[in-house]
């Protein structure tokens, strides 16, 4: 079990709105020496421990040797049901609908919300991930701007933000697709959303992410999914620099970068793929998206879309 005080843990927070390619980015980053990608840590309590969903290694989370070791290192074992319930309830205070209130809070590291115990649990968790994996940087793809404000309150973290954005029309198209989620209880579909709502969320999440990172003075890098696929070496290199491992060897095979199997909790089902897959651009939306959805999404997301370089 970790004793106090622990040294600082470097955390590279992957931010951005859902279906923007963060699972892909994290899977690539996980293969860079010195970095470890552990998925959407925000959902460790609910989807991981309460629902016992699968880790990306294919095992249920409570049986995954990596997570058992992490939880043992952090807390002396898998926390009991009451404690997990308490941790999940605390995490739920960082939902999107609470974001306006969270943004109005003072960014100073006081304990205005009585959650000091929760931030201490998080501190132990990230330190344990680093200790068990041997990595110097923990990549967390929780993405929520609201959860980023929880990490800002957590002591002992050296926090950096890599913000992934993707053409909102591609994102809206992805949110419309019928996609089986092998990870969800009862074999459900992945959630779907109308393009109008996707466009509003896309704008609000991305703006909130920028604002929180800037206000807190965090090291910050915004990158585009399309650039990650077109120039993986250049884009990954910049993210790895931000993550504190400049000059690290990037995960390139003979045919380009490869995505492998990791220990990510929650996230896109692509993380459950067992074999390495070559990187390719998913641009099905350019040929299959209904024009009315394309125009609606395009109109709602101006001017942020233009600022991110999505003009065509
Ligand atoms: Zn695992």
Short mmCIF file of C-alpha atoms and ligand atoms in Angstrom, two decimals:
data_model
loop_
_atom_site.label_atom_id
_atom_site.label_comp_id
_atom_site.label_asym_id
_atom_site.label_seq_id
_atom_site.Cartn_x
_atom_site.Cartn_y
_atom_site.Cartn_z
CA UNK A 1 0.00 0.00 0.00
CA UNK A 2 1.25 3.48 -0.79
CA UNK A 3 2.45 5.55 2.10
CA UNK A 4 2.16 9.34 2.36
CA UNK A 5 3.46 11.48 0.89
CA UNK A 6 3.72 10.05 -2.62
CA UNK A 7 5.79 11.67 -5.32
CA UNK A 8 4.01 13.57 -8.07
CA UNK A 9 2.36 11.48 -10.77
CA UNK A 10 2.38 12.80 -14.31
CA UNK A 11 -1.07 12.50 -15.89
CA UNK A 12 -1.74 13.17 -19.55
CA UNK A 13 -5.47 13.83 -19.80
CA UNK A 14 -7.02 13.03 -23.17
CA UNK A 15 -9.90 15.46 -23.55
CA UNK A 16 -12.49 15.95 -26.29
CA UNK A 17 -16.05 15.03 -27.21
CA UNK A 18 -16.99 11.35 -27.70
CA UNK A 19 -16.34 9.57 -31.04
CA UNK A 20 -13.45 11.89 -31.81
CA UNK A 21 -10.79 9.18 -31.89
CA UNK A 22 -9.54 9.31 -28.31
CA UNK A 23 -9.55 5.52 -27.89
CA UNK A 24 -7.36 5.20 -30.97
CA UNK A 25 -5.03 7.95 -29.74
CA UNK A 26 -4.77 6.37 -26.33
CA UNK A 27 -4.08 2.91 -27.73
CA UNK A 28 -1.18 4.37 -29.72
CA UNK A 29 0.15 6.36 -26.77
CA UNK A 30 -0.02 3.25 -24.59
CA UNK A 31 2.60 1.63 -26.79
CA UNK A 32 5.10 4.44 -26.32
CA UNK A 33 7.70 3.49 -23.70
CA UNK A 34 7.21 5.51 -20.52
CA UNK A 35 3.46 5.98 -21.09
CA UNK A 36 0.54 3.80 -20.02
CA UNK A 37 -3.05 4.24 -21.27
CA UNK A 38 -5.68 3.10 -18.80
CA UNK A 39 -8.91 4.24 -20.45
CA UNK A 40 -11.72 6.30 -18.97
CA UNK A 41 -10.72 6.30 -15.32
CA UNK A 42 -13.84 8.28 -14.43
CA UNK A 43 -15.85 5.09 -15.04
CA UNK A 44 -13.60 2.76 -13.06
CA UNK A 45 -16.05 2.63 -10.15
CA UNK A 46 -19.34 2.22 -12.01
CA UNK A 47 -18.55 0.33 -15.21
CA UNK A 48 -15.37 -1.25 -13.91
CA UNK A 49 -16.06 -2.37 -10.36
CA UNK A 50 -19.85 -2.23 -10.00
CA UNK A 51 -20.80 -3.63 -13.40
CA UNK A 52 -17.55 -5.59 -13.76
CA UNK A 53 -17.34 -4.81 -17.47
CA UNK A 54 -14.40 -5.97 -19.48
CA UNK A 55 -10.98 -4.39 -19.40
CA UNK A 56 -9.51 -4.00 -22.89
CA UNK A 57 -7.30 -7.05 -22.19
CA UNK A 58 -10.53 -9.07 -22.48
CA UNK A 59 -10.88 -10.05 -18.82
CA UNK A 60 -13.58 -8.67 -16.55
CA UNK A 61 -12.17 -5.79 -14.57
CA UNK A 62 -12.27 -7.51 -11.20
CA UNK A 63 -10.27 -10.40 -12.67
CA UNK A 64 -7.75 -8.30 -14.61
CA UNK A 65 -4.36 -8.83 -12.97
CA UNK A 66 -3.28 -5.29 -13.84
CA UNK A 67 -6.24 -3.61 -12.16
CA UNK A 68 -6.16 -5.97 -9.17
CA UNK A 69 -2.50 -5.01 -8.67
CA UNK A 70 -3.30 -1.30 -9.08
CA UNK A 71 -6.16 -1.40 -6.57
CA UNK A 72 -4.07 -3.41 -4.13
CA UNK A 73 -1.22 -0.93 -4.45
CA UNK A 74 -3.58 2.03 -3.99
CA UNK A 75 -5.98 0.76 -1.33
CA UNK A 76 -4.68 -2.57 -0.07
CA UNK A 77 -7.19 -4.51 -2.20
CA UNK A 78 -10.35 -4.07 -4.27
CA UNK A 79 -12.47 -1.58 -2.30
CA UNK A 80 -15.66 -2.96 -0.71
CA UNK A 81 -19.09 -2.34 -2.23
CA UNK A 82 -19.91 0.57 0.08
CA UNK A 83 -16.64 2.30 -0.70
CA UNK A 84 -17.09 1.78 -4.46
CA UNK A 85 -20.60 3.21 -4.17
CA UNK A 86 -19.21 6.25 -2.38
CA UNK A 87 -16.49 6.74 -5.00
CA UNK A 88 -19.02 6.43 -7.81
CA UNK A 89 -21.33 8.94 -6.12
CA UNK A 90 -18.41 11.38 -5.86
CA UNK A 91 -17.56 10.85 -9.55
CA UNK A 92 -21.16 11.62 -10.47
CA UNK A 93 -20.73 15.08 -9.03
CA UNK A 94 -18.50 15.72 -12.04
CA UNK A 95 -21.19 15.08 -14.64
CA UNK A 96 -21.66 17.37 -17.58
CA UNK A 97 -24.82 18.91 -16.17
CA UNK A 98 -22.81 20.19 -13.20
CA UNK A 99 -20.23 21.81 -15.46
CA UNK A 100 -21.53 25.40 -15.23
CA UNK A 101 -21.22 25.26 -11.43
CA UNK A 102 -17.80 23.59 -11.62
CA UNK A 103 -16.59 26.31 -13.98
CA UNK A 104 -17.66 29.01 -11.56
CA UNK A 105 -15.66 27.46 -8.72
CA UNK A 106 -12.37 28.92 -7.76
CA UNK A 107 -9.56 26.97 -9.41
CA UNK A 108 -7.52 27.10 -6.22
CA UNK A 109 -6.75 23.77 -4.62
CA UNK A 110 -8.88 24.18 -1.55
CA UNK A 111 -11.64 21.79 -0.54
CA UNK A 112 -14.79 23.80 -1.28
CA UNK A 113 -16.95 20.74 -1.88
CA UNK A 114 -16.00 18.42 0.99
CA UNK A 115 -14.49 15.93 -1.44
CA UNK A 116 -10.96 16.00 -0.07
CA UNK A 117 -11.19 12.26 0.72
CA UNK A 118 -12.19 11.55 -2.90
CA UNK A 119 -9.30 13.56 -4.33
CA UNK A 120 -6.97 11.64 -2.03
CA UNK A 121 -8.34 8.33 -3.40
CA UNK A 122 -7.71 9.61 -6.93
CA UNK A 123 -4.17 10.65 -6.02
CA UNK A 124 -3.48 7.13 -4.74
CA UNK A 125 -5.05 5.56 -7.80
CA UNK A 126 -2.94 7.43 -10.37
CA UNK A 127 0.22 6.90 -8.32
CA UNK A 128 -0.55 3.17 -8.17
CA UNK A 129 -1.10 2.98 -11.94
CA UNK A 130 2.34 4.51 -12.46
CA UNK A 131 3.94 2.22 -9.87
CA UNK A 132 2.39 -1.02 -11.18
CA UNK A 133 2.91 -0.25 -14.88
CA UNK A 134 6.38 1.22 -14.41
CA UNK A 135 5.34 4.09 -16.67
CA UNK A 136 6.28 7.69 -15.92
CA UNK A 137 3.13 9.14 -17.51
CA UNK A 138 -0.43 7.90 -17.00
CA UNK A 139 -2.76 8.55 -19.94
CA UNK A 140 -6.40 8.97 -18.85
CA UNK A 141 -8.97 9.23 -21.68
CA UNK A 142 -11.94 10.16 -19.48
CA UNK A 143 -12.47 13.17 -21.80
CA UNK A 144 -15.09 14.92 -19.64
CA UNK A 145 -14.21 18.59 -19.03
CA UNK A 146 -16.15 18.23 -15.77
CA UNK A 147 -13.90 15.38 -14.57
CA UNK A 148 -10.85 17.45 -15.51
CA UNK A 149 -11.96 19.89 -12.81
CA UNK A 150 -11.82 16.97 -10.30
CA UNK A 151 -8.24 16.22 -11.32
CA UNK A 152 -7.41 19.91 -10.87
CA UNK A 153 -8.37 19.50 -7.21
CA UNK A 154 -6.40 16.27 -6.81
CA UNK A 155 -3.05 16.75 -5.05
CA UNK A 156 0.14 15.12 -6.31
CA UNK A 157 -0.71 15.26 -10.02
CA UNK A 158 1.39 16.86 -12.73
CA UNK A 159 -1.49 17.38 -15.13
CA UNK A 160 -1.24 18.02 -18.88
CA UNK A 161 -4.08 18.14 -21.40
CA UNK A 162 -4.04 16.65 -24.92
CA UNK A 163 -7.29 17.76 -26.55
CA UNK A 164 -8.45 15.74 -29.55
CA UNK A 165 -10.90 17.28 -32.01
CA UNK A 166 -12.50 15.79 -35.11
CA UNK A 167 -14.64 17.20 -37.89
CA UNK A 168 -18.06 17.64 -36.21
CA UNK A 169 -19.82 16.18 -39.26
CA UNK A 170 -17.80 12.97 -38.92
CA UNK A 171 -18.56 12.95 -35.19
CA UNK A 172 -22.29 13.50 -35.76
CA UNK A 173 -22.33 10.71 -38.34
CA UNK A 174 -20.64 8.35 -35.89
CA UNK A 175 -23.22 9.16 -33.19
CA UNK A 176 -25.97 8.19 -35.67
CA UNK A 177 -24.53 4.81 -36.54
CA UNK A 178 -25.99 1.62 -35.11
CA UNK A 179 -23.06 0.07 -33.32
CA UNK A 180 -23.14 -3.00 -31.15
CA UNK A 181 -21.39 -2.52 -27.82
CA UNK A 182 -20.03 -5.92 -26.74
CA UNK A 183 -19.11 -4.34 -23.44
CA UNK A 184 -22.54 -3.05 -22.37
CA UNK A 185 -24.75 -5.09 -20.04
CA UNK A 186 -27.25 -7.14 -22.08
CA UNK A 187 -25.31 -6.65 -25.33
CA UNK A 188 -26.86 -3.24 -25.99
CA UNK A 189 -26.14 -0.82 -28.81
CA UNK A 190 -23.80 2.08 -28.28
CA UNK A 191 -25.81 5.21 -27.47
CA UNK A 192 -27.01 7.25 -30.46
CA UNK A 193 -27.65 10.96 -30.67
CA UNK A 194 -29.35 13.31 -33.11
CA UNK A 195 -26.85 15.40 -35.14
CA UNK A 196 -28.31 18.63 -33.73
CA UNK A 197 -27.48 17.55 -30.18
CA UNK A 198 -24.10 16.20 -31.22
CA UNK A 199 -23.28 19.56 -32.76
CA UNK A 200 -24.23 21.42 -29.57
CA UNK A 201 -22.28 19.02 -27.35
CA UNK A 202 -19.28 19.12 -29.67
CA UNK A 203 -19.14 22.91 -29.40
CA UNK A 204 -19.77 23.08 -25.65
CA UNK A 205 -17.34 20.31 -24.65
CA UNK A 206 -14.52 21.60 -26.80
CA UNK A 207 -14.96 25.18 -25.61
CA UNK A 208 -15.20 24.07 -21.97
CA UNK A 209 -12.06 21.95 -22.31
CA UNK A 210 -10.10 24.86 -23.76
CA UNK A 211 -11.37 27.20 -21.09
CA UNK A 212 -10.60 24.94 -18.12
CA UNK A 213 -7.09 24.13 -19.33
CA UNK A 214 -6.31 27.77 -20.06
CA UNK A 215 -7.75 29.06 -16.80
CA UNK A 216 -5.75 26.54 -14.78
CA UNK A 217 -2.60 27.28 -16.78
CA UNK A 218 -2.15 23.61 -17.68
CA UNK A 219 0.27 22.51 -20.39
CA UNK A 220 -2.11 22.04 -23.31
CA UNK A 221 -2.04 20.75 -26.86
CA UNK A 222 -4.96 20.52 -29.25
CA UNK A 223 -4.67 18.04 -32.11
CA UNK A 224 -6.97 16.81 -34.84
CA UNK A 225 -7.94 13.18 -35.35
CA UNK A 226 -7.44 13.65 -39.09
CA UNK A 227 -3.85 14.83 -38.53
CA UNK A 228 -3.16 11.89 -36.22
CA UNK A 229 -4.10 9.53 -39.05
CA UNK A 230 -2.38 11.54 -41.82
CA UNK A 231 0.83 12.26 -39.91
CA UNK A 232 0.98 9.87 -36.97
CA UNK A 233 4.68 10.42 -36.33
CA UNK A 234 4.45 14.19 -36.16
CA UNK A 235 1.19 14.28 -34.21
CA UNK A 236 2.08 11.52 -31.74
CA UNK A 237 5.53 13.00 -31.29
CA UNK A 238 4.04 16.32 -30.19
CA UNK A 239 1.66 14.60 -27.74
CA UNK A 240 4.46 12.48 -26.32
CA UNK A 241 6.53 15.66 -25.83
CA UNK A 242 3.64 17.17 -23.90
CA UNK A 243 3.42 13.93 -21.91
CA UNK A 244 6.96 14.48 -20.71
CA UNK A 245 8.76 11.82 -22.77
CA UNK A 246 10.39 13.75 -25.62
CA UNK A 247 12.31 11.57 -28.03
CA UNK A 248 10.53 8.35 -27.00
CA UNK A 249 10.35 5.58 -29.60
CA UNK A 250 6.98 5.73 -31.37
CA UNK A 251 4.97 2.56 -32.07
CA UNK A 252 5.55 2.04 -35.78
CA UNK A 253 5.50 -1.31 -37.54
CA UNK A 254 6.56 -1.98 -41.12
CA UNK A 255 3.20 -0.67 -42.42
CA UNK A 256 2.87 2.24 -40.04
CA UNK A 257 1.66 2.60 -36.48
CA UNK A 258 -0.18 -0.29 -34.85
CA UNK A 259 -2.87 -0.48 -32.21
CA UNK A 260 -2.38 -3.22 -29.66
CA UNK A 261 -4.04 -4.69 -26.60
CA UNK A 262 -3.97 -2.68 -23.39
CA UNK A 263 -5.68 -2.40 -19.99
CA UNK A 264 -8.20 0.35 -20.72
CA UNK A 265 -11.32 0.62 -18.59
CA UNK A 266 -14.47 1.68 -20.48
CA UNK A 267 -14.29 3.50 -23.83
CA UNK A 268 -14.97 2.66 -27.46
CA UNK A 269 -15.41 -1.07 -28.29
CA UNK A 270 -12.41 -0.82 -30.64
CA UNK A 271 -10.27 -1.09 -27.53
CA UNK A 272 -11.45 -4.73 -27.20
CA UNK A 273 -9.80 -5.79 -30.46
CA UNK A 274 -7.30 -8.50 -29.75
CA UNK A 275 -5.08 -8.11 -32.81
CA UNK A 276 -3.07 -5.08 -33.76
CA UNK A 277 -4.77 -3.11 -36.54
CA UNK A 278 -3.23 -0.65 -38.98
CA UNK A 279 -4.25 2.98 -38.68
CA UNK A 280 -6.72 4.24 -41.28
CA UNK A 281 -8.93 7.28 -41.67
CA UNK A 282 -12.63 6.65 -40.99
CA UNK A 283 -14.32 9.07 -43.40
CA UNK A 284 -17.49 7.14 -44.23
CA UNK A 285 -19.50 10.25 -43.36
CA UNK A 286 -18.29 12.03 -46.56
CA UNK A 287 -20.23 9.53 -48.70
CA UNK A 288 -22.99 8.24 -46.40
CA UNK A 289 -24.15 11.18 -44.28
CA UNK A 290 -27.60 12.56 -45.26
CA UNK A 291 -27.17 16.14 -46.61
CA UNK A 292 -29.67 17.59 -44.10
CA UNK A 293 -27.58 16.23 -41.22
CA UNK A 294 -24.39 17.50 -42.79
CA UNK A 295 -25.77 21.04 -43.20
CA UNK A 296 -27.32 21.12 -39.75
CA UNK A 297 -24.12 19.97 -38.05
CA UNK A 298 -21.99 22.28 -40.15
CA UNK A 299 -24.16 25.31 -39.39
CA UNK A 300 -24.46 24.75 -35.63
CA UNK A 301 -20.71 24.25 -35.14
CA UNK A 302 -19.54 27.45 -36.88
CA UNK A 303 -17.36 29.35 -35.87
CA UNK A 304 -15.49 26.84 -33.70
CA UNK A 305 -15.39 24.41 -36.62
CA UNK A 306 -13.63 27.03 -38.74
CA UNK A 307 -11.17 27.83 -35.98
CA UNK A 308 -10.24 24.13 -35.87
CA UNK A 309 -9.68 24.18 -39.62
CA UNK A 310 -12.77 22.27 -40.78
CA UNK A 311 -14.02 24.46 -43.57
CA UNK A 312 -14.86 22.38 -46.63
ZN1 LIG B 1 -6.81 -5.74 -18.18
#
